[in-house]
Amino acid sequence: MNLFIAESQNGRFSKELHALRGIAALVVFFVHLQDRALDAFPDLWFPSIFNGSAAVVFFFVLSVLVVGMSLAKTWGRDHFLIEYGIRRLFRIMPLMVVMTTIGGLYLLFVNPHMPFPLYEDSYGDFSISKWIAGYIGYSMKANPPSWSIFVELVGSLLIPLMILSGRSARSVLVTLIGLTLLIFVDFDSQHRWHFYMISFYAGLSVLYWGRPLATYVTQMKQQFFWGLILLLAVGFYLMRFLMDGDMYGNPWMPLWETVMVTPLVAIIYYVPDRFSLLGKHIFQFFGDISFSLYLIHYLWIAALYNVMFLLMETDKIFLLLYIVLAVPTAMTLAHISYKYLELPFISMGKETFNRFVKRKAR
């Protein structure tokens, strides 16, 4: 019996984790919003309260728990891998195609005339080949946040193999150790994708150990329960700030963040009644628009910033107006994208697979 497949049969949609996905997207958004503000006011001090790296690791852990559980539920059905592939493509690629196209056009025709470029010169030159590679996130020139979508695509290809490792507790442990060691292998993978496969597998492994952990923590007194939650959250989110120097590229950081956030994800998933606040409409809205906000915001706030810079003086009024305009407009664009791009293509993916099944049945 496969441990992951067996546990997935009781799987459910988690409003709480959906909400946290939205909050993670907001964290990434505010990181980049802060970076743009510093372009105008380089001497202005902003507290570093937004940890975009930790938010991305959370995305990976959560993504494979949700996607892996969905795949494991259908495991063994006719054409289940084809269904999985079609649904993933229709879920991820439409918005990637749209935003990479917009980003490439912006870089070719708009960016050269703007006072602040889309990215620093140290990132290298933009080219048509890099534009094409950007459609799967291999190059992030056309839309910098798309690097994580490349990692997501690599992880999506490996999720079926990860599920196969659930044949026994020993197989799960060996895979965990193997993917942990992979982080420290010295090779130049694109966007360091090999750093993050442990995050993916850790999320899937929640299906094995998450329920026993939840049973244990619910027996704690309330103050100890919430103390544990706070400890995990602080350890996950703040460690990068406590370390000196630039920690990007340090293999220990994604590993640490994975170790801290995965138990947190497991507890929230299996003990939803303790986190009912996350089920409120506003948090569900953030969850709904999270993917669109993540891929849209960078290009939008860069364009908005440049237009405002050309139209007015860079003073405190500029900064305030920039923030006041950037937040609601980015969320509005993300909501439009979710409603008129994401949802229709998700439905189209289901219809495409159903048509495939009907043709095979003839």
Short mmCIF file of C-alpha atoms in Angstrom, two decimals:
data_model
loop_
_atom_site.label_atom_id
_atom_site.label_comp_id
_atom_site.label_asym_id
_atom_site.label_seq_id
_atom_site.Cartn_x
_atom_site.Cartn_y
_atom_site.Cartn_z
CA MET A 1 0.00 0.00 0.00
CA ASN A 2 1.30 3.44 -0.95
CA LEU A 3 1.24 5.73 2.09
CA PHE A 4 0.64 8.90 0.10
CA ILE A 5 -2.15 7.45 -2.03
CA ALA A 6 -3.95 5.98 0.98
CA GLU A 7 -3.91 9.24 2.95
CA SER A 8 -4.93 11.30 -0.09
CA GLN A 9 -8.27 9.54 -0.35
CA ASN A 10 -9.41 11.55 2.67
CA GLY A 11 -7.92 14.78 1.35
CA ARG A 12 -9.87 18.03 1.34
CA PHE A 13 -9.57 21.59 0.12
CA SER A 14 -8.00 23.68 2.88
CA LYS A 15 -9.36 27.21 3.12
CA GLU A 16 -6.71 27.95 5.70
CA LEU A 17 -3.76 27.04 3.47
CA HIS A 18 -5.44 28.75 0.52
CA ALA A 19 -5.51 31.93 2.59
CA LEU A 20 -1.85 31.60 3.57
CA ARG A 21 -0.95 31.18 -0.09
CA GLY A 22 -2.50 34.59 -0.63
CA ILE A 23 -0.61 36.10 2.28
CA ALA A 24 2.64 34.68 0.89
CA ALA A 25 1.91 36.34 -2.47
CA LEU A 26 1.32 39.62 -0.65
CA VAL A 27 4.69 39.30 1.09
CA VAL A 28 6.46 38.92 -2.27
CA PHE A 29 4.46 41.87 -3.62
CA PHE A 30 5.47 44.12 -0.74
CA VAL A 31 9.13 43.10 -1.05
CA HIS A 32 9.20 44.38 -4.61
CA LEU A 33 7.08 47.41 -3.76
CA GLN A 34 9.64 48.33 -1.12
CA ASP A 35 12.50 47.83 -3.58
CA ARG A 36 10.91 50.27 -6.02
CA ALA A 37 10.38 52.82 -3.27
CA LEU A 38 14.08 52.63 -2.46
CA ASP A 39 14.88 53.51 -6.08
CA ALA A 40 13.43 56.97 -5.47
CA PHE A 41 14.69 57.29 -1.91
CA PRO A 42 17.96 55.30 -1.68
CA ASP A 43 18.85 56.95 1.63
CA LEU A 44 15.49 56.25 3.19
CA TRP A 45 15.52 53.41 5.72
CA PHE A 46 12.82 50.75 5.51
CA PRO A 47 12.64 47.91 8.02
CA SER A 48 13.10 44.56 6.28
CA ILE A 49 9.88 42.95 7.44
CA PHE A 50 9.01 41.18 4.19
CA ASN A 51 10.84 37.91 3.51
CA GLY A 52 10.17 37.03 -0.12
CA SER A 53 12.45 33.99 -0.06
CA ALA A 54 10.55 32.39 2.81
CA ALA A 55 7.27 33.10 1.02
CA VAL A 56 8.48 31.26 -2.09
CA VAL A 57 9.59 28.23 -0.04
CA PHE A 58 6.12 28.21 1.51
CA PHE A 59 4.63 28.24 -2.01
CA PHE A 60 6.64 25.14 -2.91
CA VAL A 61 5.76 23.20 0.24
CA LEU A 62 2.07 24.04 -0.08
CA SER A 63 1.97 23.46 -3.83
CA VAL A 64 3.13 19.87 -3.71
CA LEU A 65 0.85 19.04 -0.79
CA VAL A 66 -2.17 20.23 -2.77
CA VAL A 67 -1.09 19.05 -6.23
CA GLY A 68 0.42 15.80 -5.00
CA MET A 69 -2.71 14.96 -3.02
CA SER A 70 -4.86 15.66 -6.08
CA LEU A 71 -2.71 13.38 -8.25
CA ALA A 72 -2.55 10.64 -5.62
CA LYS A 73 -6.36 10.64 -5.38
CA THR A 74 -6.63 9.69 -9.04
CA TRP A 75 -3.64 7.34 -9.03
CA GLY A 76 -4.29 4.21 -11.06
CA ARG A 77 -7.31 5.50 -12.95
CA ASP A 78 -7.31 5.41 -16.73
CA HIS A 79 -5.06 8.12 -18.18
CA PHE A 80 -4.45 9.66 -14.75
CA LEU A 81 -1.00 10.97 -15.68
CA ILE A 82 -2.34 12.56 -18.86
CA GLU A 83 -5.08 14.21 -16.80
CA TYR A 84 -2.46 15.46 -14.37
CA GLY A 85 -0.28 16.87 -17.15
CA ILE A 86 -3.15 18.61 -18.94
CA ARG A 87 -4.46 20.18 -15.76
CA ARG A 88 -1.04 21.43 -14.70
CA LEU A 89 -0.41 22.97 -18.11
CA PHE A 90 -3.77 24.72 -18.19
CA ARG A 91 -3.30 25.90 -14.61
CA ILE A 92 0.18 27.36 -14.97
CA MET A 93 0.92 28.20 -18.59
CA PRO A 94 -1.85 30.59 -19.76
CA LEU A 95 -0.87 33.34 -17.34
CA MET A 96 2.82 32.61 -17.91
CA VAL A 97 2.33 33.07 -21.66
CA VAL A 98 0.42 36.33 -21.20
CA MET A 99 2.83 37.90 -18.70
CA THR A 100 5.99 36.77 -20.51
CA THR A 101 4.64 38.25 -23.74
CA ILE A 102 3.81 41.53 -22.01
CA GLY A 103 7.17 41.57 -20.25
CA GLY A 104 9.09 40.96 -23.46
CA LEU A 105 7.23 43.73 -25.28
CA TYR A 106 7.84 46.06 -22.34
CA LEU A 107 11.57 45.35 -22.40
CA LEU A 108 11.84 45.85 -26.16
CA PHE A 109 9.74 48.96 -26.62
CA VAL A 110 9.14 50.66 -23.25
CA ASN A 111 12.00 49.87 -20.90
CA PRO A 112 14.70 51.73 -22.92
CA HIS A 113 12.77 54.97 -22.48
CA MET A 114 12.11 54.62 -18.75
CA PRO A 115 14.23 56.28 -16.03
CA PHE A 116 14.37 53.06 -14.01
CA PRO A 117 14.94 49.72 -15.79
CA LEU A 118 12.94 46.61 -15.10
CA TYR A 119 16.03 44.92 -13.66
CA GLU A 120 19.64 45.82 -12.90
CA ASP A 121 22.33 45.75 -15.59
CA SER A 122 24.08 42.97 -13.67
CA TYR A 123 21.26 40.63 -14.74
CA GLY A 124 22.62 40.72 -18.31
CA ASP A 125 21.15 41.71 -21.65
CA PHE A 126 17.69 40.82 -22.89
CA SER A 127 17.38 38.88 -26.15
CA ILE A 128 14.75 37.07 -28.19
CA SER A 129 16.14 33.70 -27.09
CA LYS A 130 15.82 34.73 -23.45
CA TRP A 131 12.30 35.96 -24.16
CA ILE A 132 11.37 32.55 -25.57
CA ALA A 133 13.04 30.77 -22.63
CA GLY A 134 10.99 32.97 -20.32
CA TYR A 135 7.77 31.22 -21.31
CA ILE A 136 8.71 28.37 -18.98
CA GLY A 137 10.58 30.62 -16.55
CA TYR A 138 14.00 29.32 -17.63
CA SER A 139 14.97 32.94 -18.19
CA MET A 140 13.41 35.46 -15.84
CA LYS A 141 14.34 38.54 -17.88
CA ALA A 142 10.81 39.20 -19.19
CA ASN A 143 9.22 38.78 -15.74
CA PRO A 144 11.62 38.27 -12.81
CA PRO A 145 9.22 36.36 -10.48
CA SER A 146 8.81 33.67 -13.17
CA TRP A 147 12.00 31.93 -12.01
CA SER A 148 9.99 30.13 -9.35
CA ILE A 149 7.53 28.89 -11.98
CA PHE A 150 10.42 27.12 -13.69
CA VAL A 151 11.21 25.43 -10.37
CA GLU A 152 7.49 24.63 -10.02
CA LEU A 153 7.48 23.00 -13.46
CA VAL A 154 10.53 20.89 -12.58
CA GLY A 155 8.85 19.88 -9.34
CA SER A 156 5.61 19.06 -11.19
CA LEU A 157 7.50 16.65 -13.44
CA LEU A 158 8.96 14.90 -10.39
CA ILE A 159 5.79 14.70 -8.27
CA PRO A 160 4.68 11.35 -9.80
CA LEU A 161 8.07 9.86 -8.91
CA MET A 162 7.82 11.34 -5.43
CA ILE A 163 4.46 9.66 -4.95
CA LEU A 164 5.96 6.31 -5.97
CA SER A 165 8.41 6.64 -3.07
CA GLY A 166 5.50 6.31 -0.65
CA ARG A 167 5.63 2.51 -0.77
CA SER A 168 7.03 2.38 2.76
CA ALA A 169 8.26 4.56 5.59
CA ARG A 170 11.78 3.51 4.70
CA SER A 171 11.38 4.73 1.11
CA VAL A 172 10.05 8.07 2.35
CA LEU A 173 13.00 8.48 4.71
CA VAL A 174 15.57 7.53 2.06
CA THR A 175 14.04 10.01 -0.40
CA LEU A 176 14.03 12.77 2.20
CA ILE A 177 17.71 12.16 2.93
CA GLY A 178 18.58 11.96 -0.76
CA LEU A 179 16.87 15.25 -1.65
CA THR A 180 18.43 16.92 1.38
CA LEU A 181 21.89 15.86 0.20
CA LEU A 182 21.04 17.06 -3.32
CA ILE A 183 20.99 20.63 -1.98
CA PHE A 184 24.70 20.42 -1.26
CA VAL A 185 25.71 18.94 -4.61
CA ASP A 186 27.88 21.54 -6.31
CA PHE A 187 26.36 22.06 -9.75
CA ASP A 188 24.96 25.13 -11.42
CA SER A 189 21.30 24.25 -11.93
CA GLN A 190 19.06 26.89 -13.46
CA HIS A 191 17.63 29.07 -10.68
CA ARG A 192 19.18 26.53 -8.28
CA TRP A 193 16.14 24.32 -8.71
CA HIS A 194 17.91 21.47 -6.93
CA PHE A 195 17.82 23.54 -3.72
CA TYR A 196 14.04 23.36 -3.65
CA MET A 197 13.17 19.74 -4.43
CA ILE A 198 13.39 18.98 -0.71
CA SER A 199 10.72 21.65 -0.17
CA PHE A 200 8.47 19.86 -2.65
CA TYR A 201 9.02 16.45 -1.13
CA ALA A 202 8.65 17.73 2.42
CA GLY A 203 5.23 19.08 1.46
CA LEU A 204 4.19 15.71 0.05
CA SER A 205 5.55 13.89 3.10
CA VAL A 206 2.99 15.74 5.24
CA LEU A 207 0.54 13.07 4.05
CA TYR A 208 2.62 10.51 5.95
CA TRP A 209 3.43 12.20 9.26
CA GLY A 210 1.09 15.20 9.39
CA ARG A 211 -1.88 13.48 10.99
CA PRO A 212 0.09 11.94 13.91
CA LEU A 213 1.75 15.31 14.51
CA ALA A 214 -1.65 17.02 14.56
CA THR A 215 -2.98 14.47 17.03
CA TYR A 216 -0.03 15.13 19.30
CA VAL A 217 -0.16 18.93 19.23
CA THR A 218 -3.92 19.09 19.80
CA GLN A 219 -3.35 17.39 23.15
CA MET A 220 -1.14 20.28 24.26
CA LYS A 221 -2.42 23.05 26.44
CA GLN A 222 -3.49 26.09 24.44
CA GLN A 223 -0.50 28.21 25.48
CA PHE A 224 1.96 25.49 24.43
CA PHE A 225 0.14 24.90 21.15
CA TRP A 226 0.26 28.56 20.17
CA GLY A 227 3.79 28.85 21.49
CA LEU A 228 4.84 26.08 19.09
CA ILE A 229 3.04 27.79 16.20
CA LEU A 230 4.78 31.07 17.01
CA LEU A 231 8.17 29.37 17.30
CA LEU A 232 7.81 27.68 13.91
CA ALA A 233 6.52 30.85 12.24
CA VAL A 234 9.27 33.06 13.67
CA GLY A 235 11.98 30.49 12.94
CA PHE A 236 10.74 30.14 9.38
CA TYR A 237 10.26 33.81 8.59
CA LEU A 238 12.97 35.64 10.50
CA MET A 239 16.06 33.46 10.24
CA ARG A 240 17.24 35.08 7.02
CA PHE A 241 17.09 38.48 8.73
CA LEU A 242 19.11 37.25 11.69
CA MET A 243 21.96 35.95 9.54
CA ASP A 244 24.67 38.39 8.46
CA GLY A 245 25.37 38.95 4.78
CA ASP A 246 23.57 37.96 1.61
CA MET A 247 22.07 34.52 2.18
CA TYR A 248 20.74 34.03 -1.35
CA GLY A 249 22.48 31.03 -2.84
CA ASN A 250 23.22 29.59 0.60
CA PRO A 251 21.84 26.01 0.54
CA TRP A 252 21.22 26.02 4.28
CA MET A 253 18.54 28.71 4.05
CA PRO A 254 15.94 26.91 1.90
CA LEU A 255 16.60 23.77 3.95
CA TRP A 256 16.05 25.62 7.23
CA GLU A 257 12.94 27.36 5.91
CA THR A 258 11.58 24.02 4.71
CA VAL A 259 12.18 22.36 8.08
CA MET A 260 10.40 25.20 9.88
CA VAL A 261 7.43 25.73 7.58
CA THR A 262 6.47 22.13 6.77
CA PRO A 263 5.28 21.24 10.31
CA LEU A 264 3.38 24.53 10.32
CA VAL A 265 1.64 23.59 7.07
CA ALA A 266 0.84 20.14 8.46
CA ILE A 267 -0.70 21.50 11.65
CA ILE A 268 -2.80 24.08 9.81
CA TYR A 269 -4.03 21.45 7.36
CA TYR A 270 -4.94 18.82 9.94
CA VAL A 271 -6.16 21.15 12.70
CA PRO A 272 -8.24 23.67 10.71
CA ASP A 273 -10.59 24.59 13.56
CA ARG A 274 -7.74 26.38 15.37
CA PHE A 275 -7.21 28.64 12.34
CA SER A 276 -10.81 29.44 11.40
CA LEU A 277 -9.99 33.14 11.00
CA LEU A 278 -8.21 32.28 7.76
CA GLY A 279 -11.54 31.13 6.34
CA LYS A 280 -12.85 34.70 6.27
CA HIS A 281 -13.77 36.14 2.89
CA ILE A 282 -10.90 38.63 2.71
CA PHE A 283 -8.29 35.92 3.22
CA GLN A 284 -9.98 33.68 0.65
CA PHE A 285 -9.88 36.59 -1.79
CA PHE A 286 -6.12 36.86 -1.26
CA GLY A 287 -5.82 33.13 -1.90
CA ASP A 288 -7.87 33.37 -5.10
CA ILE A 289 -5.71 36.11 -6.62
CA SER A 290 -2.37 34.79 -5.32
CA PHE A 291 -1.06 33.28 -8.56
CA SER A 292 -2.10 36.25 -10.68
CA LEU A 293 -0.78 38.74 -8.14
CA TYR A 294 2.53 36.90 -8.04
CA LEU A 295 3.06 37.00 -11.81
CA ILE A 296 1.49 40.39 -12.56
CA HIS A 297 2.76 42.64 -9.80
CA TYR A 298 6.40 43.08 -10.78
CA LEU A 299 5.75 44.43 -14.26
CA TRP A 300 2.84 46.53 -13.08
CA ILE A 301 4.56 48.30 -10.22
CA ALA A 302 7.65 48.93 -12.38
CA ALA A 303 5.53 50.57 -15.09
CA LEU A 304 3.46 52.54 -12.57
CA TYR A 305 6.58 53.72 -10.78
CA ASN A 306 8.22 54.97 -13.96
CA VAL A 307 5.10 56.78 -15.18
CA MET A 308 4.70 58.52 -11.83
CA PHE A 309 8.39 59.42 -11.76
CA LEU A 310 8.04 61.12 -15.15
CA LEU A 311 4.93 63.04 -14.09
CA MET A 312 5.80 64.35 -10.64
CA GLU A 313 8.53 65.21 -8.17
CA THR A 314 9.97 62.41 -6.05
CA ASP A 315 8.99 63.56 -2.60
CA LYS A 316 7.08 62.00 0.24
CA ILE A 317 3.81 62.70 -1.55
CA PHE A 318 5.15 60.69 -4.48
CA LEU A 319 6.00 57.78 -2.21
CA LEU A 320 2.64 57.83 -0.46
CA LEU A 321 0.69 58.12 -3.71
CA TYR A 322 2.75 55.34 -5.27
CA ILE A 323 1.89 52.94 -2.46
CA VAL A 324 -1.76 54.04 -2.35
CA LEU A 325 -2.12 53.42 -6.09
CA ALA A 326 0.05 50.31 -6.43
CA VAL A 327 -1.69 48.12 -3.87
CA PRO A 328 -5.35 48.35 -4.99
CA THR A 329 -4.55 48.49 -8.71
CA ALA A 330 -2.31 45.41 -8.56
CA MET A 331 -4.99 43.50 -6.66
CA THR A 332 -7.65 44.63 -9.14
CA LEU A 333 -5.57 43.44 -12.09
CA ALA A 334 -4.93 40.14 -10.29
CA HIS A 335 -8.65 39.68 -9.64
CA ILE A 336 -9.47 40.36 -13.30
CA SER A 337 -6.81 37.87 -14.34
CA TYR A 338 -8.12 35.26 -11.91
CA LYS A 339 -11.72 35.67 -13.05
CA TYR A 340 -11.22 36.00 -16.80
CA LEU A 341 -8.01 34.07 -17.44
CA GLU A 342 -7.25 31.57 -14.69
CA LEU A 343 -10.74 30.20 -14.05
CA PRO A 344 -11.71 29.80 -17.74
CA PHE A 345 -8.47 27.96 -18.52
CA ILE A 346 -8.84 25.72 -15.46
CA SER A 347 -12.28 24.73 -16.80
CA MET A 348 -10.81 24.36 -20.28
CA GLY A 349 -8.21 21.95 -18.93
CA LYS A 350 -10.94 19.74 -17.47
CA GLU A 351 -12.90 19.88 -20.73
CA THR A 352 -9.79 19.06 -22.77
CA PHE A 353 -9.15 15.94 -20.73
CA ASN A 354 -12.81 14.89 -20.92
CA ARG A 355 -12.72 15.21 -24.72
CA PHE A 356 -9.53 13.14 -24.77
CA VAL A 357 -11.21 10.39 -22.75
CA LYS A 358 -14.26 10.38 -25.04
CA ARG A 359 -12.07 10.04 -28.13
CA LYS A 360 -10.16 7.15 -26.55
CA ALA A 361 -13.44 5.43 -25.67
CA ARG A 362 -14.65 5.37 -29.30
#
